[in-house]
Short mmCIF file of C-alpha atoms in Angstrom, two decimals:
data_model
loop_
_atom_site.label_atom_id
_atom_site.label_comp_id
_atom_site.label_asym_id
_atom_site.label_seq_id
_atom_site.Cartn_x
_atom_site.Cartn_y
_atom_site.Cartn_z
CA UNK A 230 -22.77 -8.51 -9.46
CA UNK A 231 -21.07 -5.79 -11.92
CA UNK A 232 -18.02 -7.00 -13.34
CA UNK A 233 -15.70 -3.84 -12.98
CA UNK A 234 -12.51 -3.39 -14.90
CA UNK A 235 -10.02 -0.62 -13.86
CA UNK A 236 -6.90 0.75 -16.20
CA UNK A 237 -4.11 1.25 -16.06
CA UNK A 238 -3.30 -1.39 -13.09
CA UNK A 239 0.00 0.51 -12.03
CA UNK A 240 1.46 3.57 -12.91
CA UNK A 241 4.67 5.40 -11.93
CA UNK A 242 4.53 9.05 -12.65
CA UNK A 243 6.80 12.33 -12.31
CA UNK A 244 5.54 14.64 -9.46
CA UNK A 245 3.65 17.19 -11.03
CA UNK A 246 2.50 15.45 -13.73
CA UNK A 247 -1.38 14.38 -14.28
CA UNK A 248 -2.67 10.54 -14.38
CA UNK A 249 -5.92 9.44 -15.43
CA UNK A 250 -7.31 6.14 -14.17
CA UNK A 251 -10.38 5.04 -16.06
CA UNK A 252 -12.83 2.55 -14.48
CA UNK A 253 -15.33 0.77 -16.67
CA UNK A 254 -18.76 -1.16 -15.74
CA UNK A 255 -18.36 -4.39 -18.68
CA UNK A 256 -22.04 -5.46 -17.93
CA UNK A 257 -24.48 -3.05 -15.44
CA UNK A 258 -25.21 0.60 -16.92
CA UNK A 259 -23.80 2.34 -13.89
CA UNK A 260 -25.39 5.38 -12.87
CA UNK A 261 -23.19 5.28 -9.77
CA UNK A 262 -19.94 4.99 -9.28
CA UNK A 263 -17.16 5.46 -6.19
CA UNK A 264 -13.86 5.73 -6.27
CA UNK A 265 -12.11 4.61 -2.86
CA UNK A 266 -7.96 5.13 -2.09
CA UNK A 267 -6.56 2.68 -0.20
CA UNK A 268 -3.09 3.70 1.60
CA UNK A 269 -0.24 0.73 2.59
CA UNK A 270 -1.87 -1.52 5.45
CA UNK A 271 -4.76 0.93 5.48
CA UNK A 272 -8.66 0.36 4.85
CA UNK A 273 -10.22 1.12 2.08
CA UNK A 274 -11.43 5.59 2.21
CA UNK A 275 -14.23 6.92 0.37
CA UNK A 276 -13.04 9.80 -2.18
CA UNK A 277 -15.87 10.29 -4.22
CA UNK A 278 -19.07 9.71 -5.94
CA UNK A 279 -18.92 9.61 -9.45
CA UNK A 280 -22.59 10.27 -11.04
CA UNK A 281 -23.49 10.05 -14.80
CA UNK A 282 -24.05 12.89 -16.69
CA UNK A 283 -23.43 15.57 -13.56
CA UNK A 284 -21.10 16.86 -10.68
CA UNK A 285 -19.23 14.07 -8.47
CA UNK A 286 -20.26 14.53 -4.84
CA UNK A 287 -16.20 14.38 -2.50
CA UNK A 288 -16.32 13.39 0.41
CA UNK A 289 -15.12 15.62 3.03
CA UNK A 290 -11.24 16.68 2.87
CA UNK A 291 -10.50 15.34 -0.49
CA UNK A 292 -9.45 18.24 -3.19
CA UNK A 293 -12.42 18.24 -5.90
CA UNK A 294 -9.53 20.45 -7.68
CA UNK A 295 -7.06 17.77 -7.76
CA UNK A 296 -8.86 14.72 -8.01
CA UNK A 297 -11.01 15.45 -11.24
CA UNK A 298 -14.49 13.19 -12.01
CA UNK A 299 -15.87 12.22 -14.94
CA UNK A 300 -18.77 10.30 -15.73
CA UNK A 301 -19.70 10.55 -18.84
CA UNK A 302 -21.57 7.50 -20.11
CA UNK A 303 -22.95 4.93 -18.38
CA UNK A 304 -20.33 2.47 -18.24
CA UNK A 305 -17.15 4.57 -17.67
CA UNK A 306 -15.90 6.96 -14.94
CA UNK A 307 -12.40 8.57 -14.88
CA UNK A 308 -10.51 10.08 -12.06
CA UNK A 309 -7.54 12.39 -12.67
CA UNK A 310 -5.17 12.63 -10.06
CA UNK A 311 -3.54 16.35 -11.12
CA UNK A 312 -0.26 17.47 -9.99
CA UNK A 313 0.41 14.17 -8.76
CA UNK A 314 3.13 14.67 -5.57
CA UNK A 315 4.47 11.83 -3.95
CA UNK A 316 1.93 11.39 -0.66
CA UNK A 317 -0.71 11.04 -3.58
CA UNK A 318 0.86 7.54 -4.07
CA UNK A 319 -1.86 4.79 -3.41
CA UNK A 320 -3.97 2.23 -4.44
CA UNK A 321 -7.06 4.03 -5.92
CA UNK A 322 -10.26 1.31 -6.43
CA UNK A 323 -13.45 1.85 -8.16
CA UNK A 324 -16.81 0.30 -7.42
CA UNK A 325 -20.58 0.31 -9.25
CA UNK A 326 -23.50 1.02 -7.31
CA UNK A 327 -26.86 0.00 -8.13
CA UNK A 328 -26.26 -3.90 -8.06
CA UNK A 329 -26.18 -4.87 -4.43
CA UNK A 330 -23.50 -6.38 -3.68
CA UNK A 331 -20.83 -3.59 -4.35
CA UNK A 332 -18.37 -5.12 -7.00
CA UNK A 333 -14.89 -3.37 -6.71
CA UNK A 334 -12.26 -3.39 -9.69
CA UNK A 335 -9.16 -4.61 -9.25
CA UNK A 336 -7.23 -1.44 -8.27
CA UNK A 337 -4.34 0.99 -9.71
CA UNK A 338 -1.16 1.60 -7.65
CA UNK A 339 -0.04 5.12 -8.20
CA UNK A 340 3.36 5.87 -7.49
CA UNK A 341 4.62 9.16 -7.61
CA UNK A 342 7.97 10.12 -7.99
CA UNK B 179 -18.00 10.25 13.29
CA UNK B 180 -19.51 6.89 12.21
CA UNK B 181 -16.85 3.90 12.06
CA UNK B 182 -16.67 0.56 12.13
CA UNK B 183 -13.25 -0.80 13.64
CA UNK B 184 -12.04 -4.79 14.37
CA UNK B 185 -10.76 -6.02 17.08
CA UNK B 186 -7.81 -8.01 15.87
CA UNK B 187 -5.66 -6.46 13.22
CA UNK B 188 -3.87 -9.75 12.77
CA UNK B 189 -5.33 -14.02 13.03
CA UNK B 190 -2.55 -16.85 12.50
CA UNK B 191 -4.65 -20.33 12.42
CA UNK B 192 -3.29 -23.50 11.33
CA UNK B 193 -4.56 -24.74 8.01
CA UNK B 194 -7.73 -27.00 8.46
CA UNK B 195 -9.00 -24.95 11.49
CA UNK B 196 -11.42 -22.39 11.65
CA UNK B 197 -11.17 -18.83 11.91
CA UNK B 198 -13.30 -16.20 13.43
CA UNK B 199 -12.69 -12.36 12.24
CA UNK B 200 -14.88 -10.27 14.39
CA UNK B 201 -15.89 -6.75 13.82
CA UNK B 202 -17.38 -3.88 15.81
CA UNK B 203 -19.63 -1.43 14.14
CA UNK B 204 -21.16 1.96 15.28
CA UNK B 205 -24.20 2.94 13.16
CA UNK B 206 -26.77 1.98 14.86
CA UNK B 207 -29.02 2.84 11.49
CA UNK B 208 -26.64 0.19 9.38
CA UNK B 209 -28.93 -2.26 7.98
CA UNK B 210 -26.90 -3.90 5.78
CA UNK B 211 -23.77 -5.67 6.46
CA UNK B 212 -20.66 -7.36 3.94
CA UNK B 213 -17.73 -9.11 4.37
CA UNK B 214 -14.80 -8.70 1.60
CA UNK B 215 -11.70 -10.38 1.27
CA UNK B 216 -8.97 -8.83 -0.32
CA UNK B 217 -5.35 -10.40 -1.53
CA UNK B 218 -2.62 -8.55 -2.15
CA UNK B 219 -2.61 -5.94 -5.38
CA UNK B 220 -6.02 -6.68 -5.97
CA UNK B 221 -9.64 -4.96 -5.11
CA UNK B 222 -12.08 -6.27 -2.93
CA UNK B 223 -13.12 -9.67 -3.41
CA UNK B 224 -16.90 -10.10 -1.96
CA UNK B 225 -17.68 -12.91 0.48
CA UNK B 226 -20.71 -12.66 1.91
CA UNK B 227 -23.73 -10.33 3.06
CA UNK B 228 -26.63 -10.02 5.78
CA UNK B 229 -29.04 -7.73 6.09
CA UNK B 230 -30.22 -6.42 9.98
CA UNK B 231 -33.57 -8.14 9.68
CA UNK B 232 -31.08 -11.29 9.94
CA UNK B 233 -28.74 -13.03 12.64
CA UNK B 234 -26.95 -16.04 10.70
CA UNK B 235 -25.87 -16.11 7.26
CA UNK B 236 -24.35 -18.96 5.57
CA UNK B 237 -22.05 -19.60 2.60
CA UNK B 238 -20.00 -22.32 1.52
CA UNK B 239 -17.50 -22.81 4.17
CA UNK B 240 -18.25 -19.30 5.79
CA UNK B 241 -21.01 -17.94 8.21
CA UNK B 242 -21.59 -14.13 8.66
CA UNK B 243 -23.43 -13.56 12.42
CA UNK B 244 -24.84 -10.22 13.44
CA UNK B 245 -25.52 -9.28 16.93
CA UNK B 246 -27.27 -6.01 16.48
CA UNK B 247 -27.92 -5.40 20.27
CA UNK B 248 -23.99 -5.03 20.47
CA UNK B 249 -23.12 -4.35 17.17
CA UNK B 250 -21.00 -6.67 16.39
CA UNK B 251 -20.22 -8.66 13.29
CA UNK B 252 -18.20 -11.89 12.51
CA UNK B 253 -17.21 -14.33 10.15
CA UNK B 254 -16.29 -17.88 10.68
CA UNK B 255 -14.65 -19.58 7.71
CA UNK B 256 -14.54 -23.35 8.18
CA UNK B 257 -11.45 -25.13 7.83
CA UNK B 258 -9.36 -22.71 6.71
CA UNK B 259 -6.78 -23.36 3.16
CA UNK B 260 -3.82 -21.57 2.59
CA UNK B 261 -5.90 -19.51 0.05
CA UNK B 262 -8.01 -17.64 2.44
CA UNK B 263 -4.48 -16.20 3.62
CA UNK B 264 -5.79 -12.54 3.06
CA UNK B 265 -6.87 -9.25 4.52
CA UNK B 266 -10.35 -8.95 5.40
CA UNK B 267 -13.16 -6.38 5.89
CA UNK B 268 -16.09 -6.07 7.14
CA UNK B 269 -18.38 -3.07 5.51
CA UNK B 270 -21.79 -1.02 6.88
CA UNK B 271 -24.23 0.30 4.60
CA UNK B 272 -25.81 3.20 6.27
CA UNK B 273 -26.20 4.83 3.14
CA UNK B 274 -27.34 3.78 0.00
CA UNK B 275 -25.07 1.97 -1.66
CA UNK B 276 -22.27 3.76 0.01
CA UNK B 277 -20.00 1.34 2.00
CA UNK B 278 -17.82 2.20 5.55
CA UNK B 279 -15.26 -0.31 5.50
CA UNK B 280 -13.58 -1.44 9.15
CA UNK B 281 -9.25 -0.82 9.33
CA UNK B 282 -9.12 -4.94 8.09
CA UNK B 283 -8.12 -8.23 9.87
CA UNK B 284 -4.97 -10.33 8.28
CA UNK B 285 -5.51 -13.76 8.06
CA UNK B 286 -2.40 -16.31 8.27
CA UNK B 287 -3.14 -19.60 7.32
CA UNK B 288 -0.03 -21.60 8.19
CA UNK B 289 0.55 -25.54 7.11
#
């Protein structure tokens, strides 16, 4: 399977600040890409799909406006959590598509303060 | 909407026993199934898969069976080490590629 690296792996930031957490595919071209958040003792919740090259498709009740997508090669996807508040604190987890099994990366805890 | 739940949110087993982790899915159209461990501060760590044309599954030390006339899933991990102490999920693939994960079973693997 893809082997998926995320970055940063944690990061504490001011409320109303911006964090971007980039997701990289080290060996599959990824045309594909999700991005899950995963609250404390929760399962893991589809955001987004991130495509190459056009618009990410959100899944329904998640802010397009505050979670920004970008896919712009095929081995990297970005999400930018904007105007971070504190209830966007989670554990955000990105996965390739296209090489059954999904591979996940290893996660970034957002805390916001 | 579509889900896919567990039925035990938490399994203590002694170390050396085996453990079952059973899991309940609703899509009827799911035709592919996988099981994902996942430790503590980390992402999803993939165990196993089975498709629906497919009732038994086996890895080393774990066995994923489907029952698709009650839509149930389960995995039996085979004398179970203190390093299989995690959370895990079971996932439906209705779509492609895109995954519903069930709310997660902890497993306690005590000495």
């Amino acid at each position: 399977g893809a082997v998926v690296s995320q970055h940063p792996s944690w990061v504490i930031c001011k409320s109303g600040t911006s964090v971007k957490i980039e997701c990289r595919s080290l060996d599959f071209q990824a045309t594909t890409m999700f991005w899950y958040r995963q609250f404390p003792k929760q399962s893991l919740m589809l955001m987004a799909t991130s495509n190459e090259g056009s618009k990410a498709t959100y899944e329904q009740g998640v802010e397009k406006d505050k979670f920004l997508i970008n896919h712009a090669s095929l081995t990297l996807s970005t999400l930018t959590v904007t105007s971070a508040h504190p209830e966007d604190s989670s554990f955000y987890i990105c996965s390739v598509a296209g090489n059954s099994p999904l591979h996940f990366g290893n996660g970034t805890r957002l805390t916001v303060t | 909407g579509e889900s896919v739940g567990l039925h035990l949110p938490t399994l203590s087993v002694q170390e050396g026993d085996n453990s079952i982790i059973n899991c309940a899915y609703s899509n009827s159209a799911s035709d592919y199934f996988i099981w994902y461990k996942q430790e503590s501060g980390k992402g999803p760590q993939f165990i196993i898969d089975i498709r629906s044309n497919m009732d038994k599954r086996q890895g080393q030390r774990v066995t994923v069976l489907l029952n698709k006339t009650v839509k149930h899933l389960s995995l039996q991990i085979a004398a179970t080490q203190p390093g299989d102490s995690a959370v895990y999920f079971c996932a439906e693939n209705p779509l492609t590629d895109k995954l519903i994960f069930g709310t997660g079973t902890r497993l306690q693997v005590f000495p």
